């Protein structure tokens, strides 16, 4: 037990190594405010109840048969106890009015922290005074003070600085009241000793609960971070599975998935769907002449250039296989697809990648353009076949051009 207490005090201030203290404190203050508002309502109810009982039965109370109770002293302090209970009720009402419950931990402000500390401190001081008054009537432990500090320790999350500050002031007030109102030093010493021991116990309990809550928050954040990292990793893996390793653009798998979705969407919305098939002219000769590494570099540069031509988010380019690419143009008519093909042809030619076996002396592309209005009784394969036929005609015509399938 001693070792446990030592570890608690040793770890104060280092229990939060990897979390922003600001966010943690706001989370704990948010919980404290909600709990203290509930406690405030209970204080109003029970103190009002006790005041009512005291007013109704004060004249009927007979304490003569209780030997250790000073009757005259008890009756003399009764009005002061009533006034003190009214003060507690007033403080609770003010707290409820000023400390509006924050909607979320992020909404906690410095004002909420002030209200929290002020409410705790004022109530502990009030119960310290109350215990001192009650103790003055006869021997016994100061139950009001002990109950108050144990409730605070059990239900509020206080870091060690705040807990030590609040409990120390409450303990000082309790000590003064205990020796001030109780003339019998033996009774005063007994009450003082009881309250002092319970204050230390409450302080230790408070920190055990605080550290447990902090660890819980840390575990929650760690779990959320792990979930976030797992989600991000899955997204990366998913994107990598749909990306071509060489050109870093979507691969054939992505093309198949995307073209099927767009085909179905075009059927539902009754919109045109265009497709452009692209092939690098004389690429086998390029590889044979300059080597496969140069061929890979050329493929990557062409892919990047074609991607840069595409501007709309819905348009998608993919590597179809080898030196072939394909471009999906949703909601695009034949004129728009033809314009896109022309821009891509010009962009690749402008790269000026040397190719001595090409008619133009540089790397060029051929493009086949097709457009359809998808329908339930038509097959997607028809659109792909039309674009492929157009590409074949463009290459047969000498390359470095595009050909459009009108049907």
Coordinates of C-alpha atoms in Angstrom, one line a residue:
X1 CA 0.0 0.0 0.0
X2 CA 2.8 2.4 0.9
X3 CA 4.6 1.6 -2.4
X4 CA 1.3 2.3 -4.3
X5 CA 0.9 5.7 -2.6
X6 CA 4.6 6.5 -3.3
X7 CA 4.1 5.6 -7.0
X8 CA 1.1 7.8 -7.2
X9 CA 2.9 10.9 -5.8
X10 CA 5.9 10.1 -8.0
X11 CA 3.9 9.9 -11.1
X12 CA 2.0 13.2 -10.5
X13 CA 2.7 15.5 -13.4
X14 CA 4.1 12.7 -15.6
X15 CA 1.0 10.7 -16.1
X16 CA 0.3 12.5 -19.4
X17 CA 3.3 12.0 -21.5
X18 CA 1.8 11.8 -25.0
X19 CA -1.4 13.7 -24.9
X20 CA -2.0 17.4 -25.1
X21 CA -2.6 18.6 -21.6
X22 CA -5.0 21.2 -22.7
X23 CA -7.4 18.7 -24.3
X24 CA -7.1 16.4 -21.3
X25 CA -7.9 19.1 -18.8
X26 CA -10.8 20.3 -20.9
X27 CA -12.2 16.7 -21.0
X28 CA -11.9 16.4 -17.2
X29 CA -13.3 19.8 -16.5
X30 CA -16.2 19.1 -18.8
X31 CA -17.1 16.0 -16.8
X32 CA -16.6 17.9 -13.5
X33 CA -18.9 20.6 -14.5
X34 CA -21.7 18.2 -15.4
X35 CA -21.2 16.3 -12.1
X36 CA -21.0 19.4 -10.0
X37 CA -24.2 20.7 -11.5
X38 CA -25.9 17.6 -10.3
X39 CA -24.3 18.0 -6.8
X40 CA -25.4 21.6 -6.7
X41 CA -29.1 20.5 -7.2
X42 CA -28.6 18.0 -4.4
X43 CA -27.1 20.6 -2.1
X44 CA -30.1 22.9 -2.8
X45 CA -32.6 20.2 -2.1
X46 CA -31.1 18.7 1.0
X47 CA -30.0 21.9 2.7
X48 CA -33.5 23.3 2.0
X49 CA -35.0 20.2 3.5
X50 CA -32.7 20.5 6.6
X51 CA -33.6 24.1 7.1
X52 CA -37.3 23.3 6.9
X53 CA -36.9 20.5 9.4
X54 CA -34.9 22.8 11.7
X55 CA -37.5 25.6 11.6
X56 CA -40.4 23.2 12.2
X57 CA -38.9 21.2 15.1
X58 CA -36.5 23.6 16.7
X59 CA -38.9 24.4 19.6
X60 CA -39.8 20.7 20.1
X61 CA -36.3 19.4 20.4
X62 CA -35.4 17.9 23.8
X63 CA -31.6 17.3 24.0
X64 CA -31.5 17.0 27.8
X65 CA -31.4 13.2 27.7
X66 CA -28.3 13.3 25.5
X67 CA -25.6 13.9 28.1
X68 CA -22.7 14.8 25.9
X69 CA -24.7 17.5 24.0
X70 CA -24.5 21.1 25.3
X71 CA -28.2 22.2 24.9
X72 CA -27.6 25.9 25.2
X73 CA -24.7 25.7 22.8
X74 CA -26.6 23.7 20.3
X75 CA -29.6 26.2 20.4
X76 CA -27.2 29.1 20.2
X77 CA -25.5 28.0 17.0
X78 CA -28.7 26.8 15.3
X79 CA -29.4 30.2 13.6
X80 CA -25.8 30.3 12.3
X81 CA -26.0 26.8 10.9
X82 CA -29.2 27.9 9.1
X83 CA -27.5 30.9 7.7
X84 CA -24.6 28.8 6.6
X85 CA -26.9 26.3 4.8
X86 CA -28.5 29.3 3.1
X87 CA -25.1 30.4 1.9
X88 CA -24.5 26.9 0.5
X89 CA -27.8 27.1 -1.3
X90 CA -26.9 30.5 -2.7
X91 CA -23.5 29.4 -3.9
X92 CA -25.1 26.4 -5.6
X93 CA -27.7 28.6 -7.4
X94 CA -25.0 31.0 -8.5
X95 CA -22.9 28.1 -9.8
X96 CA -25.9 26.7 -11.8
X97 CA -26.5 30.2 -13.3
X98 CA -22.9 31.0 -14.2
X99 CA -21.5 27.6 -15.1
X100 CA -23.6 26.6 -18.1
X101 CA -22.9 23.0 -19.2
X102 CA -20.5 23.0 -22.2
X103 CA -21.8 21.0 -25.2
X104 CA -18.5 19.2 -25.6
X105 CA -15.0 19.2 -24.1
X106 CA -13.8 21.6 -26.8
X107 CA -16.3 24.1 -25.6
X108 CA -14.8 24.3 -22.1
X109 CA -13.3 27.7 -21.4
X110 CA -11.2 29.2 -18.6
X111 CA -14.4 30.5 -17.1
X112 CA -15.6 26.9 -16.5
X113 CA -12.3 26.1 -14.7
X114 CA -12.8 29.1 -12.5
X115 CA -16.4 28.2 -11.7
X116 CA -15.3 24.6 -10.9
X117 CA -12.5 25.6 -8.5
X118 CA -14.6 28.3 -6.9
X119 CA -17.6 26.0 -6.3
X120 CA -15.5 23.2 -4.8
X121 CA -13.5 25.5 -2.6
X122 CA -16.5 27.5 -1.3
X123 CA -18.4 24.3 -0.4
X124 CA -15.5 22.7 1.3
X125 CA -14.9 25.8 3.3
X126 CA -18.6 26.0 4.2
X127 CA -18.6 22.4 5.3
X128 CA -15.4 23.0 7.3
X129 CA -17.1 25.9 9.2
X130 CA -20.3 23.7 9.6
X131 CA -18.2 20.9 11.1
X132 CA -16.5 23.2 13.5
X133 CA -19.9 24.6 14.7
X134 CA -21.3 21.1 15.2
X135 CA -18.2 19.9 16.9
X136 CA -18.5 22.7 19.4
X137 CA -21.7 21.1 20.9
X138 CA -20.0 17.9 22.0
X139 CA -17.5 15.2 21.2
X140 CA -17.6 13.3 17.9
X141 CA -16.1 13.3 14.4
X142 CA -16.9 16.2 12.0
X143 CA -19.0 14.2 9.6
X144 CA -20.0 17.2 7.4
X145 CA -16.4 18.0 6.5
X146 CA -15.4 14.4 6.0
X147 CA -18.5 13.7 3.8
X148 CA -17.7 16.7 1.7
X149 CA -14.0 15.9 0.9
X150 CA -14.9 12.3 0.2
X151 CA -17.6 13.3 -2.2
X152 CA -15.2 15.6 -4.0
X153 CA -12.5 12.9 -4.1
X154 CA -14.8 10.3 -5.5
X155 CA -16.8 12.3 -8.0
X156 CA -14.4 15.0 -9.3
X157 CA -11.2 14.6 -11.4
X158 CA -8.6 17.0 -10.0
X159 CA -4.9 17.1 -10.8
X160 CA -2.6 17.1 -7.9
X161 CA -1.9 20.8 -8.0
X162 CA -5.6 21.7 -7.9
X163 CA -6.5 19.0 -5.4
X164 CA -3.7 20.0 -3.0
X165 CA -4.6 23.7 -3.2
X166 CA -8.3 23.1 -2.6
X167 CA -7.9 20.5 0.2
X168 CA -5.2 22.5 1.9
X169 CA -7.4 25.6 2.2
X170 CA -10.3 23.4 3.4
X171 CA -8.1 21.7 5.9
X172 CA -6.8 25.0 7.3
X173 CA -10.3 26.4 7.7
X174 CA -11.4 23.2 9.4
X175 CA -8.4 23.3 11.8
X176 CA -9.2 26.9 12.7
X177 CA -12.9 26.2 13.2
X178 CA -12.2 23.1 15.2
X179 CA -10.0 24.8 17.7
X180 CA -12.0 28.0 17.7
X181 CA -15.4 26.6 18.6
X182 CA -14.4 23.6 20.8
X183 CA -13.2 24.6 24.2
X184 CA -12.3 21.1 25.3
X185 CA -8.8 20.6 23.8
X186 CA -9.1 16.8 23.9
X187 CA -12.3 16.8 21.9
X188 CA -10.8 19.4 19.5
X189 CA -7.7 17.3 19.1
X190 CA -9.7 14.2 18.4
X191 CA -11.8 15.9 15.7
X192 CA -8.8 17.6 14.2
X193 CA -6.9 14.3 14.0
X194 CA -9.9 12.5 12.4
X195 CA -10.3 15.3 9.8
X196 CA -6.6 15.5 9.0
X197 CA -6.3 11.7 8.4
X198 CA -9.4 11.8 6.2
X199 CA -8.1 14.7 4.3
X200 CA -4.9 12.8 3.4
X201 CA -6.9 9.7 2.5
X202 CA -9.2 11.8 0.3
X203 CA -6.2 13.4 -1.4
X204 CA -4.8 9.9 -2.2
X205 CA -8.2 8.7 -3.4
X206 CA -8.6 11.8 -5.6
X207 CA -5.3 11.1 -7.3
X208 CA -5.9 7.4 -7.8
X209 CA -9.2 8.2 -9.5
X210 CA -7.6 11.1 -11.5
X211 CA -4.8 8.9 -12.7
X212 CA -7.2 6.1 -13.6
X213 CA -9.4 8.5 -15.6
X214 CA -6.3 10.0 -17.4
X215 CA -5.2 6.5 -18.3
X216 CA -8.6 5.8 -19.6
X217 CA -8.5 8.9 -21.8
X218 CA -5.1 7.9 -23.0
X219 CA -6.3 4.4 -23.9
X220 CA -9.3 5.9 -25.7
X221 CA -7.1 8.2 -27.8
X222 CA -4.7 5.4 -28.5
X223 CA -7.5 3.2 -29.7
X224 CA -8.8 6.0 -31.9
X225 CA -5.4 6.7 -33.2
X226 CA -4.9 3.0 -34.0
X227 CA -8.3 2.9 -35.8
X228 CA -7.3 6.0 -37.8
X229 CA -4.0 4.5 -38.7
X230 CA -5.6 1.2 -39.7
X231 CA -8.2 3.1 -41.8
X232 CA -5.4 5.1 -43.5
X233 CA -3.3 2.0 -44.0
X234 CA -6.3 0.2 -45.6
X235 CA -6.9 3.2 -47.8
X236 CA -3.3 3.2 -48.9
X237 CA -3.3 -0.5 -49.6
X238 CA -6.6 -0.2 -51.5
X239 CA -5.2 2.7 -53.6
X240 CA -2.0 0.8 -54.2
X241 CA -3.9 -2.2 -55.4
X242 CA -5.6 0.0 -58.0
X243 CA -2.5 1.9 -59.0
X244 CA 0.0 0.9 -61.7
X245 CA 3.5 0.6 -60.2
X246 CA 5.3 2.0 -63.1
X247 CA 3.2 5.0 -64.2
X248 CA 1.5 5.7 -60.9
X249 CA -1.9 6.0 -62.5
X250 CA -4.9 3.7 -62.1
X251 CA -4.4 0.2 -63.5
X252 CA -6.6 -2.2 -65.5
X253 CA -8.4 -3.3 -62.3
X254 CA -9.4 0.2 -61.5
X255 CA -10.5 0.8 -65.1
X256 CA -12.8 -2.2 -65.0
X257 CA -14.3 -1.2 -61.7
X258 CA -14.8 2.5 -62.7
X259 CA -16.1 1.9 -66.2
X260 CA -18.7 -0.5 -64.9
X261 CA -19.9 2.1 -62.3
X262 CA -20.0 4.9 -64.9
X263 CA -21.9 2.6 -67.4
X264 CA -24.6 1.9 -64.8
X265 CA -24.8 5.5 -63.7
X266 CA -25.1 6.7 -67.3
X267 CA -28.0 4.2 -67.8
X268 CA -29.8 5.6 -64.8
X269 CA -29.2 9.3 -65.7
X270 CA -29.5 8.8 -69.4
X271 CA -26.2 10.5 -70.2
X272 CA -23.5 9.9 -72.8
X273 CA -20.3 8.0 -72.0
X274 CA -17.1 8.5 -74.1
X275 CA -14.0 6.4 -74.2
X276 CA -10.5 7.0 -75.6
X277 CA -8.1 4.2 -76.3
X278 CA -4.4 5.3 -76.6
X279 CA -1.3 3.5 -77.8
X280 CA 2.3 4.7 -78.1
X281 CA 3.4 4.5 -81.7
X282 CA 6.3 2.1 -82.5
X283 CA 7.0 1.5 -78.9
X284 CA 8.6 -1.9 -79.4
X285 CA 11.2 -0.3 -81.6
X286 CA 11.8 2.3 -78.9
X287 CA 12.5 -0.4 -76.3
X288 CA 14.7 -2.3 -78.7
X289 CA 16.7 0.9 -79.5
X290 CA 17.0 2.7 -76.2
X291 CA 16.5 -0.2 -73.7
X292 CA 13.7 -1.1 -71.4
X293 CA 14.7 1.4 -68.7
X294 CA 14.3 4.2 -71.2
X295 CA 11.1 2.7 -72.3
X296 CA 9.8 2.7 -68.7
X297 CA 10.8 6.3 -68.3
X298 CA 9.0 7.2 -71.5
X299 CA 5.8 5.4 -70.4
X300 CA 5.9 7.2 -67.1
X301 CA 6.3 10.6 -68.8
X302 CA 3.5 10.0 -71.3
X303 CA 1.2 8.8 -68.5
X304 CA 1.9 11.9 -66.4
X305 CA 1.3 14.2 -69.4
X306 CA -2.0 12.5 -70.3
X307 CA -3.1 12.8 -66.7
X308 CA -2.3 16.5 -66.7
X309 CA -4.6 17.1 -69.7
X310 CA -7.5 15.7 -67.7
X311 CA -9.2 18.5 -65.7
X312 CA -12.6 17.2 -64.5
X313 CA -12.7 15.0 -61.4
X314 CA -15.0 12.5 -63.0
X315 CA -12.7 11.8 -65.9
X316 CA -10.3 8.9 -65.3
X317 CA -7.2 7.7 -67.1
X318 CA -5.8 4.2 -66.6
X319 CA -3.0 2.0 -67.9
X320 CA -4.8 -0.6 -70.1
X321 CA -1.8 -2.8 -70.6
X322 CA 1.8 -2.6 -72.0
X323 CA 2.0 0.8 -73.8
X324 CA -1.8 1.2 -74.0
X325 CA -3.8 3.7 -72.0
X326 CA -7.6 4.3 -71.7
X327 CA -9.5 7.5 -70.8
X328 CA -13.1 7.4 -69.4
X329 CA -15.1 10.6 -70.0
X330 CA -18.5 10.4 -68.3
X331 CA -21.3 12.8 -69.5
X332 CA -19.2 13.7 -72.6
X333 CA -20.4 13.8 -76.1
X334 CA -18.4 12.9 -79.2
X335 CA -17.3 16.5 -79.8
X336 CA -15.9 16.8 -76.3
X337 CA -14.2 13.4 -76.6
X338 CA -12.6 14.5 -79.9
X339 CA -11.4 17.7 -78.4
X340 CA -9.8 15.8 -75.5
X341 CA -8.1 13.4 -77.9
X342 CA -6.6 16.3 -79.8
X343 CA -5.3 17.9 -76.7
X344 CA -3.6 14.7 -75.5
X345 CA -2.1 14.1 -78.9
X346 CA -0.6 17.5 -78.9
X347 CA 0.6 17.3 -75.3
X348 CA 2.6 14.0 -75.9
X349 CA 4.1 15.3 -79.1
X350 CA 5.2 18.4 -77.3
X351 CA 7.3 16.3 -74.9
X352 CA 9.8 15.9 -77.7
X353 CA 11.0 12.5 -76.6
X354 CA 13.6 11.4 -79.2
X355 CA 12.6 8.3 -81.2
X356 CA 14.7 7.7 -84.3
X357 CA 12.4 5.0 -85.7
X358 CA 9.3 7.2 -85.6
X359 CA 8.2 9.0 -88.7
X360 CA 8.2 12.3 -86.7
X361 CA 11.5 11.5 -85.0
X362 CA 9.9 11.6 -81.5
X363 CA 7.5 9.7 -79.4
X364 CA 3.8 10.1 -80.5
X365 CA 0.5 8.4 -79.7
X366 CA -2.5 7.1 -81.6
X367 CA -6.0 7.5 -80.2
X368 CA -9.3 5.8 -80.8
X369 CA -12.5 7.7 -79.7
X370 CA -15.9 6.2 -79.2
X371 CA -19.1 7.5 -77.6
X372 CA -22.4 5.8 -76.6
X373 CA -25.6 6.4 -74.8
X374 CA -25.7 3.4 -72.5
X375 CA -28.9 1.4 -72.3
X376 CA -30.1 -1.8 -70.6
X377 CA -30.2 -3.7 -73.8
X378 CA -26.6 -2.7 -74.8
X379 CA -23.3 -4.1 -73.6
X380 CA -20.3 -2.2 -72.3
X381 CA -18.1 -4.3 -74.4
X382 CA -19.5 -2.6 -77.5
X383 CA -18.2 0.8 -76.3
X384 CA -14.7 -0.7 -75.6
X385 CA -14.7 -2.5 -78.9
X386 CA -15.6 0.6 -80.8
X387 CA -12.8 2.6 -79.2
X388 CA -10.4 -0.2 -79.9
X389 CA -11.5 -0.3 -83.6
X390 CA -11.0 3.5 -83.8
X391 CA -7.5 3.1 -82.3
X392 CA -6.6 0.4 -84.9
X393 CA -7.6 2.7 -87.7
X394 CA -5.6 5.6 -86.3
X395 CA -2.5 3.4 -86.1
X396 CA -3.1 2.0 -89.6
X397 CA -3.3 5.5 -91.0
X398 CA 0.3 6.2 -89.8
X399 CA -0.2 7.1 -86.1
X400 CA 0.2 10.4 -84.3
X401 CA -3.5 11.1 -84.8
X402 CA -6.9 10.2 -83.5
X403 CA -9.8 8.4 -85.2
X404 CA -13.4 8.7 -84.1
X405 CA -16.1 6.0 -84.4
X406 CA -19.3 7.8 -85.3
X407 CA -21.6 4.9 -84.3

